[in-house]
Each structure stands twice: as structure tokens, then as C-alpha cells.
Short mmCIF file of C-alpha atoms in Angstrom, two decimals:
data_model
loop_
_atom_site.label_atom_id
_atom_site.label_comp_id
_atom_site.label_asym_id
_atom_site.label_seq_id
_atom_site.Cartn_x
_atom_site.Cartn_y
_atom_site.Cartn_z
CA MET A 1 20.19 -12.25 -11.51
CA PHE A 2 16.88 -11.51 -9.77
CA SER A 3 16.81 -8.16 -8.04
CA GLN A 4 14.03 -6.14 -6.44
CA ARG A 5 15.38 -2.87 -7.77
CA LYS A 6 16.37 -1.73 -11.25
CA PHE A 7 18.61 1.19 -12.18
CA TYR A 8 18.85 3.47 -15.17
CA THR A 9 20.88 6.51 -16.11
CA PRO A 10 18.82 9.35 -17.55
CA TYR A 11 20.46 12.00 -19.71
CA THR A 12 21.91 14.83 -17.65
CA SER A 13 22.59 18.23 -19.12
CA PRO A 14 25.50 20.46 -18.09
CA THR A 15 22.87 23.17 -17.57
CA ASP A 16 20.54 21.18 -15.26
CA PRO A 17 19.37 23.51 -12.47
CA CYS A 18 19.47 20.86 -9.71
CA PRO A 19 22.56 18.73 -9.06
CA PRO A 20 21.81 15.69 -11.23
CA ILE A 21 21.06 12.27 -9.73
CA GLU A 22 23.03 10.25 -12.23
CA VAL A 23 21.58 6.85 -11.40
CA LYS A 24 17.83 6.53 -10.84
CA SER A 25 16.05 3.47 -9.49
CA TYR A 26 12.65 1.88 -9.35
CA GLU A 27 11.26 -1.06 -7.38
CA THR A 28 10.50 -4.44 -8.97
CA PRO A 29 9.07 -6.49 -6.08
CA PRO A 30 8.60 -10.29 -6.15
CA GLN A 31 4.94 -10.38 -7.20
CA LEU A 32 6.03 -9.30 -10.68
CA TYR A 33 7.87 -12.59 -11.14
CA LEU A 34 6.22 -15.25 -8.97
CA GLY A 35 3.28 -16.19 -11.22
CA PHE A 36 0.71 -18.42 -9.52
CA GLN A 37 2.26 -19.12 -6.13
CA PRO A 38 3.52 -22.74 -6.07
CA PRO A 39 2.35 -24.93 -3.15
CA CYS A 40 4.60 -25.69 -0.16
CA LEU A 41 6.91 -22.68 -0.42
CA PRO A 42 9.16 -22.37 2.66
CA GLN A 43 7.72 -20.17 5.43
CA TYR A 44 9.34 -18.03 8.10
CA ALA A 45 10.36 -20.01 11.17
CA SER A 46 8.16 -18.10 13.62
CA ALA A 47 4.78 -16.38 13.45
CA LYS A 48 6.42 -13.35 15.06
CA GLU A 49 8.90 -12.97 12.23
CA ALA A 50 6.16 -13.47 9.63
CA LEU A 51 4.12 -10.69 11.28
CA HIS A 52 7.15 -8.40 11.31
CA ARG A 53 7.82 -9.07 7.61
CA GLY A 54 4.15 -8.79 6.62
CA THR A 55 4.13 -12.15 4.82
CA LEU A 56 4.42 -15.85 5.66
CA TRP A 57 6.78 -16.54 2.75
CA PRO A 58 10.33 -15.25 2.23
CA ALA A 59 9.62 -15.54 -1.53
CA LEU A 60 7.11 -12.68 -1.20
CA TYR A 61 9.16 -10.44 1.08
CA SER A 62 10.15 -7.09 -0.34
CA PRO A 63 12.52 -4.98 1.78
CA TYR A 64 12.41 -1.22 1.24
CA GLU A 65 14.59 1.71 2.27
CA SER A 66 14.53 5.27 0.99
CA PRO A 67 16.86 5.55 -2.03
CA TYR A 68 18.02 8.88 -0.60
CA LYS A 69 19.27 7.17 2.55
CA ARG A 70 20.43 3.72 1.51
CA GLY A 71 23.36 4.96 -0.62
CA ASP A 72 22.77 3.39 -4.04
CA THR A 73 25.78 2.49 -6.08
CA GLY A 74 23.73 1.52 -9.11
CA GLU A 75 25.51 -1.77 -9.73
CA MET B 1 -21.40 -9.46 8.44
CA TRP B 2 -18.22 -8.70 10.27
CA TYR B 3 -16.70 -9.41 13.65
CA TYR B 4 -14.51 -6.71 15.11
CA GLU B 5 -11.30 -7.55 16.91
CA LYS B 6 -10.30 -4.68 19.12
CA LYS B 7 -6.62 -4.52 18.22
CA LEU B 8 -4.54 -3.30 15.32
CA GLN B 9 -3.33 -5.71 12.64
CA TYR B 10 0.23 -4.54 13.33
CA PRO B 11 1.42 -2.35 16.20
CA VAL B 12 1.67 1.37 15.46
CA ARG B 13 4.35 3.40 17.21
CA VAL B 14 5.18 7.02 16.61
CA ARG B 15 8.30 8.67 18.02
CA GLU B 16 7.43 12.36 17.87
CA CYS B 17 4.55 14.79 17.50
CA ASN B 18 4.87 15.61 13.80
CA PRO B 19 1.75 17.08 12.17
CA ARG B 20 3.65 17.66 8.91
CA LEU B 21 4.05 13.91 8.48
CA ALA B 22 0.35 13.49 9.28
CA LYS B 23 -0.43 15.78 6.36
CA PHE B 24 1.44 13.41 4.03
CA LEU B 25 0.01 10.24 5.61
CA ILE B 26 -3.56 11.42 5.14
CA GLU B 27 -3.03 10.59 1.45
CA GLN B 28 -3.31 6.89 2.40
CA TYR B 29 -6.43 7.64 4.47
CA GLY B 30 -8.63 9.55 2.03
CA GLY B 31 -6.58 9.72 -1.17
CA ALA B 32 -7.28 8.10 -4.55
CA ASP B 33 -4.98 5.15 -3.85
CA GLY B 34 -5.60 5.09 -0.11
CA GLU B 35 -6.98 2.41 2.14
CA LEU B 36 -10.57 3.71 2.19
CA ALA B 37 -10.73 3.71 -1.61
CA ALA B 38 -9.22 0.21 -1.67
CA ALA B 39 -11.67 -1.25 0.87
CA LEU B 40 -14.72 0.24 -0.80
CA ARG B 41 -13.52 -0.70 -4.30
CA TYR B 42 -13.05 -4.39 -3.49
CA LEU B 43 -16.09 -4.85 -1.27
CA ASN B 44 -18.27 -3.29 -3.97
CA GLN B 45 -16.81 -5.13 -6.99
CA ARG B 46 -17.29 -8.53 -5.39
CA TYR B 47 -21.02 -8.72 -6.16
CA SER B 48 -20.57 -8.83 -9.90
CA ILE B 49 -17.48 -10.97 -10.33
CA PRO B 50 -17.20 -14.77 -10.89
CA ASP B 51 -17.69 -16.86 -7.73
CA LYS B 52 -14.09 -18.07 -7.67
CA VAL B 53 -12.68 -14.66 -6.76
CA ILE B 54 -15.47 -13.21 -4.57
CA GLY B 55 -13.86 -14.55 -1.40
CA LEU B 56 -10.55 -12.93 -2.29
CA LEU B 57 -12.18 -9.51 -2.73
CA THR B 58 -13.99 -9.94 0.61
CA ASP B 59 -10.78 -10.90 2.41
CA ILE B 60 -8.64 -8.14 0.94
CA GLY B 61 -11.38 -5.50 1.24
CA THR B 62 -11.72 -6.39 4.91
CA GLU B 63 -7.98 -6.22 5.47
CA GLU B 64 -7.92 -2.75 3.89
CA PHE B 65 -10.17 -1.56 6.73
CA ALA B 66 -7.60 -2.93 9.18
CA HIS B 67 -4.99 -0.85 7.34
CA LEU B 68 -7.27 2.20 7.37
CA GLU B 69 -7.41 1.84 11.13
CA MET B 70 -3.60 1.73 11.34
CA ILE B 71 -3.26 4.88 9.23
CA ALA B 72 -5.91 6.58 11.37
CA THR B 73 -3.94 5.66 14.50
CA MET B 74 -0.74 7.06 13.00
CA VAL B 75 -2.39 10.34 11.96
CA TYR B 76 -4.09 10.63 15.33
CA LYS B 77 -0.86 10.09 17.27
CA LEU B 78 1.02 12.57 15.08
CA THR B 79 -1.53 15.35 15.61
CA LYS B 80 -3.50 14.73 18.80
CA ASP B 81 -1.57 17.21 20.94
CA ALA B 82 -0.54 19.63 18.20
CA THR B 83 -1.47 23.24 18.93
CA PRO B 84 -3.26 25.37 16.32
CA GLU B 85 0.11 27.08 15.77
CA GLN B 86 1.83 23.75 15.08
CA MET B 87 -1.00 22.71 12.76
CA LYS B 88 -0.58 25.95 10.85
CA GLU B 89 3.18 25.50 10.56
CA ALA B 90 2.62 22.00 9.23
CA GLY B 91 0.38 23.28 6.43
CA LEU B 92 -2.72 22.07 8.27
CA GLY B 93 -4.12 25.51 9.10
CA ALA B 94 -7.06 25.09 6.73
CA HIS B 95 -7.66 21.59 8.10
CA TYR B 96 -7.69 22.96 11.64
CA VAL B 97 -10.26 25.63 10.78
CA ASN B 98 -12.53 22.98 9.31
CA HIS B 99 -11.96 20.03 11.62
CA ASP B 100 -9.93 21.01 14.69
CA ASN B 101 -7.61 17.99 15.19
CA ALA B 102 -10.20 15.50 13.93
CA LEU B 103 -9.35 13.12 11.11
CA PHE B 104 -11.07 13.57 7.78
CA TYR B 105 -11.21 11.53 4.57
CA GLU B 106 -9.13 13.81 2.39
CA ASN B 107 -5.89 13.55 0.45
CA ALA B 108 -2.56 15.21 1.24
CA SER B 109 -3.64 18.42 -0.44
CA GLY B 110 -6.98 18.55 1.40
CA THR B 111 -9.30 17.36 -1.38
CA PRO B 112 -12.14 15.32 0.17
CA TRP B 113 -12.48 11.64 -0.73
CA THR B 114 -14.79 10.96 -3.68
CA ALA B 115 -16.36 7.80 -5.08
CA SER B 116 -14.92 8.73 -8.48
CA TYR B 117 -11.58 7.39 -7.13
CA ILE B 118 -12.95 3.85 -7.49
CA GLN B 119 -14.42 1.93 -10.40
CA ALA B 120 -16.75 -0.99 -10.92
CA LYS B 121 -16.82 -1.68 -14.64
CA GLY B 122 -18.60 -5.02 -14.27
CA ASP B 123 -16.06 -6.66 -16.56
CA PRO B 124 -14.12 -9.11 -14.39
CA ILE B 125 -10.82 -8.65 -16.22
CA ALA B 126 -11.11 -4.86 -16.21
CA ASP B 127 -11.96 -4.83 -12.51
CA ILE B 128 -9.17 -7.19 -11.41
CA TYR B 129 -6.60 -5.31 -13.48
CA GLU B 130 -7.75 -2.08 -11.86
CA ASP B 131 -7.21 -3.75 -8.48
CA ILE B 132 -3.67 -4.82 -9.40
CA ALA B 133 -2.89 -1.26 -10.51
CA ALA B 134 -4.41 0.14 -7.30
CA GLU B 135 -2.15 -2.08 -5.16
CA GLU B 136 0.96 -1.02 -7.09
CA LYS B 137 -0.01 2.65 -6.75
CA ALA B 138 -0.57 2.24 -3.01
CA ARG B 139 2.81 0.48 -2.74
CA ALA B 140 4.46 3.41 -4.52
CA THR B 141 2.67 5.93 -2.28
CA TYR B 142 4.03 4.14 0.81
CA GLN B 143 7.51 4.32 -0.70
CA TRP B 144 7.27 8.07 -1.25
CA ILE B 145 5.99 8.61 2.31
CA ILE B 146 8.81 6.46 3.74
CA ASN B 147 11.27 8.56 1.68
CA MET B 148 10.00 11.70 3.41
CA SER B 149 9.76 10.31 6.95
CA ASP B 150 12.59 10.32 9.50
CA ASP B 151 10.61 8.40 12.15
CA PRO B 152 12.02 4.84 12.29
CA GLU B 153 9.14 3.47 14.37
CA LEU B 154 6.50 4.93 12.07
CA ASN B 155 8.46 3.67 9.06
CA ASP B 156 8.38 0.15 10.51
CA GLY B 157 4.58 0.24 10.32
CA LEU B 158 4.67 1.79 6.83
CA LYS B 159 7.01 -0.93 5.59
CA TYR B 160 4.59 -3.54 6.91
CA LEU B 161 1.72 -1.85 5.04
CA ARG B 162 3.83 -1.64 1.88
CA GLU B 163 4.55 -5.39 2.09
CA ARG B 164 0.81 -6.09 2.37
CA GLU B 165 0.32 -4.20 -0.91
CA VAL B 166 2.88 -6.56 -2.47
CA VAL B 167 1.00 -9.61 -1.18
CA HIS B 168 -2.38 -8.24 -2.31
CA SER B 169 -1.02 -7.51 -5.77
CA GLN B 170 0.23 -11.10 -5.91
CA ARG B 171 -3.22 -12.43 -4.99
CA PHE B 172 -4.99 -10.25 -7.57
CA ARG B 173 -2.52 -11.43 -10.20
CA GLU B 174 -3.43 -15.01 -9.24
CA ALA B 175 -7.13 -14.05 -9.50
CA ALA B 176 -6.48 -12.83 -13.05
CA GLU B 177 -4.93 -16.22 -13.83
CA ILE B 178 -7.99 -18.01 -12.38
CA LEU B 179 -10.30 -15.87 -14.54
CA LYS B 180 -8.18 -16.53 -17.65
CA GLU B 181 -7.82 -20.26 -17.23
CA GLU B 182 -8.94 -22.34 -20.17
CA ARG B 183 -9.95 -25.51 -18.33
CA GLY B 184 -13.54 -24.47 -17.67
CA LYS B 185 -14.38 -23.55 -21.26
CA LYS B 186 -16.62 -25.52 -23.60
CA VAL B 187 -14.78 -27.88 -25.89
CA PHE B 188 -15.93 -28.07 -29.51
CA PHE B 189 -15.02 -30.96 -31.79
#
């Protein structure tokens, strides 16, 4: 299924000096998948919401929170 | 030529005087992947690129100046009333000696902006691919700044700027498709 974030589990050593982050993530926002934008994609209902999101099209919206605050489970 | 509209592209709000955060944000002002580098890169490349994508470079290069202005406003608000002591504590002591509380085109570690941050190879594919990479690097830089910031109102503006990097990357990817398209080529029988 499409997701804007991918996870991987790097090797962790029993002697790592910092407490290991077992699951690491990186962002894969929508422009990596959209190709040439098709015509007539649905737009946000109001100009105000589009301004807040930074794009007219939900298909291009990429939410972001700090991985250190959002509590990743790595599913 | 340009017309200037005397308002920000997106409202900038800052909750607290925090010169330390300004030190990080200055990366997007005068850093290698910052807004100044982006604006100058695109507005310079557009002269020697096929007609079909000149308008895109003009539009995006212009928008980057609107982003530069937002970053400037953020940095200004975070530092305008900081005392020399607060600047020093924030790691901006050297900046203060040089510039008082003025803004300067430098990166987070104080290196001044340089034209070697940008490229104009003259090869349309090379230039557009550089632009795509630049947008992804700017997107990543916004992510790392958001990760270090506890100011929800400032982060709202940073998330908006990050989203614009996503949209610009999308448009440059479309420009690459336009430049690659086979329809305009000569047909030999």
C-alpha cells in the first residue's frame, strides 16, 4: 500500500555507545509516484485549506511530523 | 520585471524569542540548499533551457524569493530583541560581532553564501535534474529543522515551506518529462 514513509531496521551492536534506534525511517512524498500530474484531480474544498496545506491537490499533500515526536511503531 | 506584493506568501508566527533556532534556520536563508540559492539557480538557468520550461523556472524562481522573505521574517522575529548575551549563548556570538542582529546570507555554521552552491551546466537534462535534487535537499533540510524546533507556530510555516518543495519537485519532474518526450523528434523512414 502507498505510504509517505518507509522504515528499515539497521544492524545494532550490543556495544553501540548510544541507545539504538531500532527502526529508522525516511520520507517518500507523493511527487515520487505521481508522474505527470493527470488533469482534473480533485482539489481542496476551500482556498483557505489549500493555502494551509501548501497545495491545491490532496494528491500532492505530504504531512510531516518529527519522527522523534510522532511515536513511530515501524509497521 | 517583477511586481511586488507587500505581504508574505504564508503568515509567519513565532512564539518565543529563540536565537538558537534562528541559527539553524539561517541554513535555509544563505545555505547551499537554501531559498537564495534556489531562486538564483532557477532564474539564471532559464536563459539557456528549451522554451517549454522557461516559464516554470521563472515561476518557481520567483516563488523562492517569497520563501526567502518568509525565512528572513522568521529569523528576524527570533533574534530582533535578543541581547548580545543571548546571541552568545545561542552560538551567534561571532555573528553578533560581525553583524549585530542583522541578517546575513550565511549557512548555519556561519559560512557566507557563495555562487559555487549553484550550477548552470547548459545541458537541459543536467540542469533540471540538479533542480529536482535541490528541491529534495531543501525538503530534507526543512524536516531536520522541524525535528529540532519546539515552536508549533513556527513549525506550521516550516511545514508549508516543506510542502512547497514537494510541489516544486513535482513540477521539475514534469519538466524532465516534457524535455524527454519523443513526439517532437524528427521521424526517419
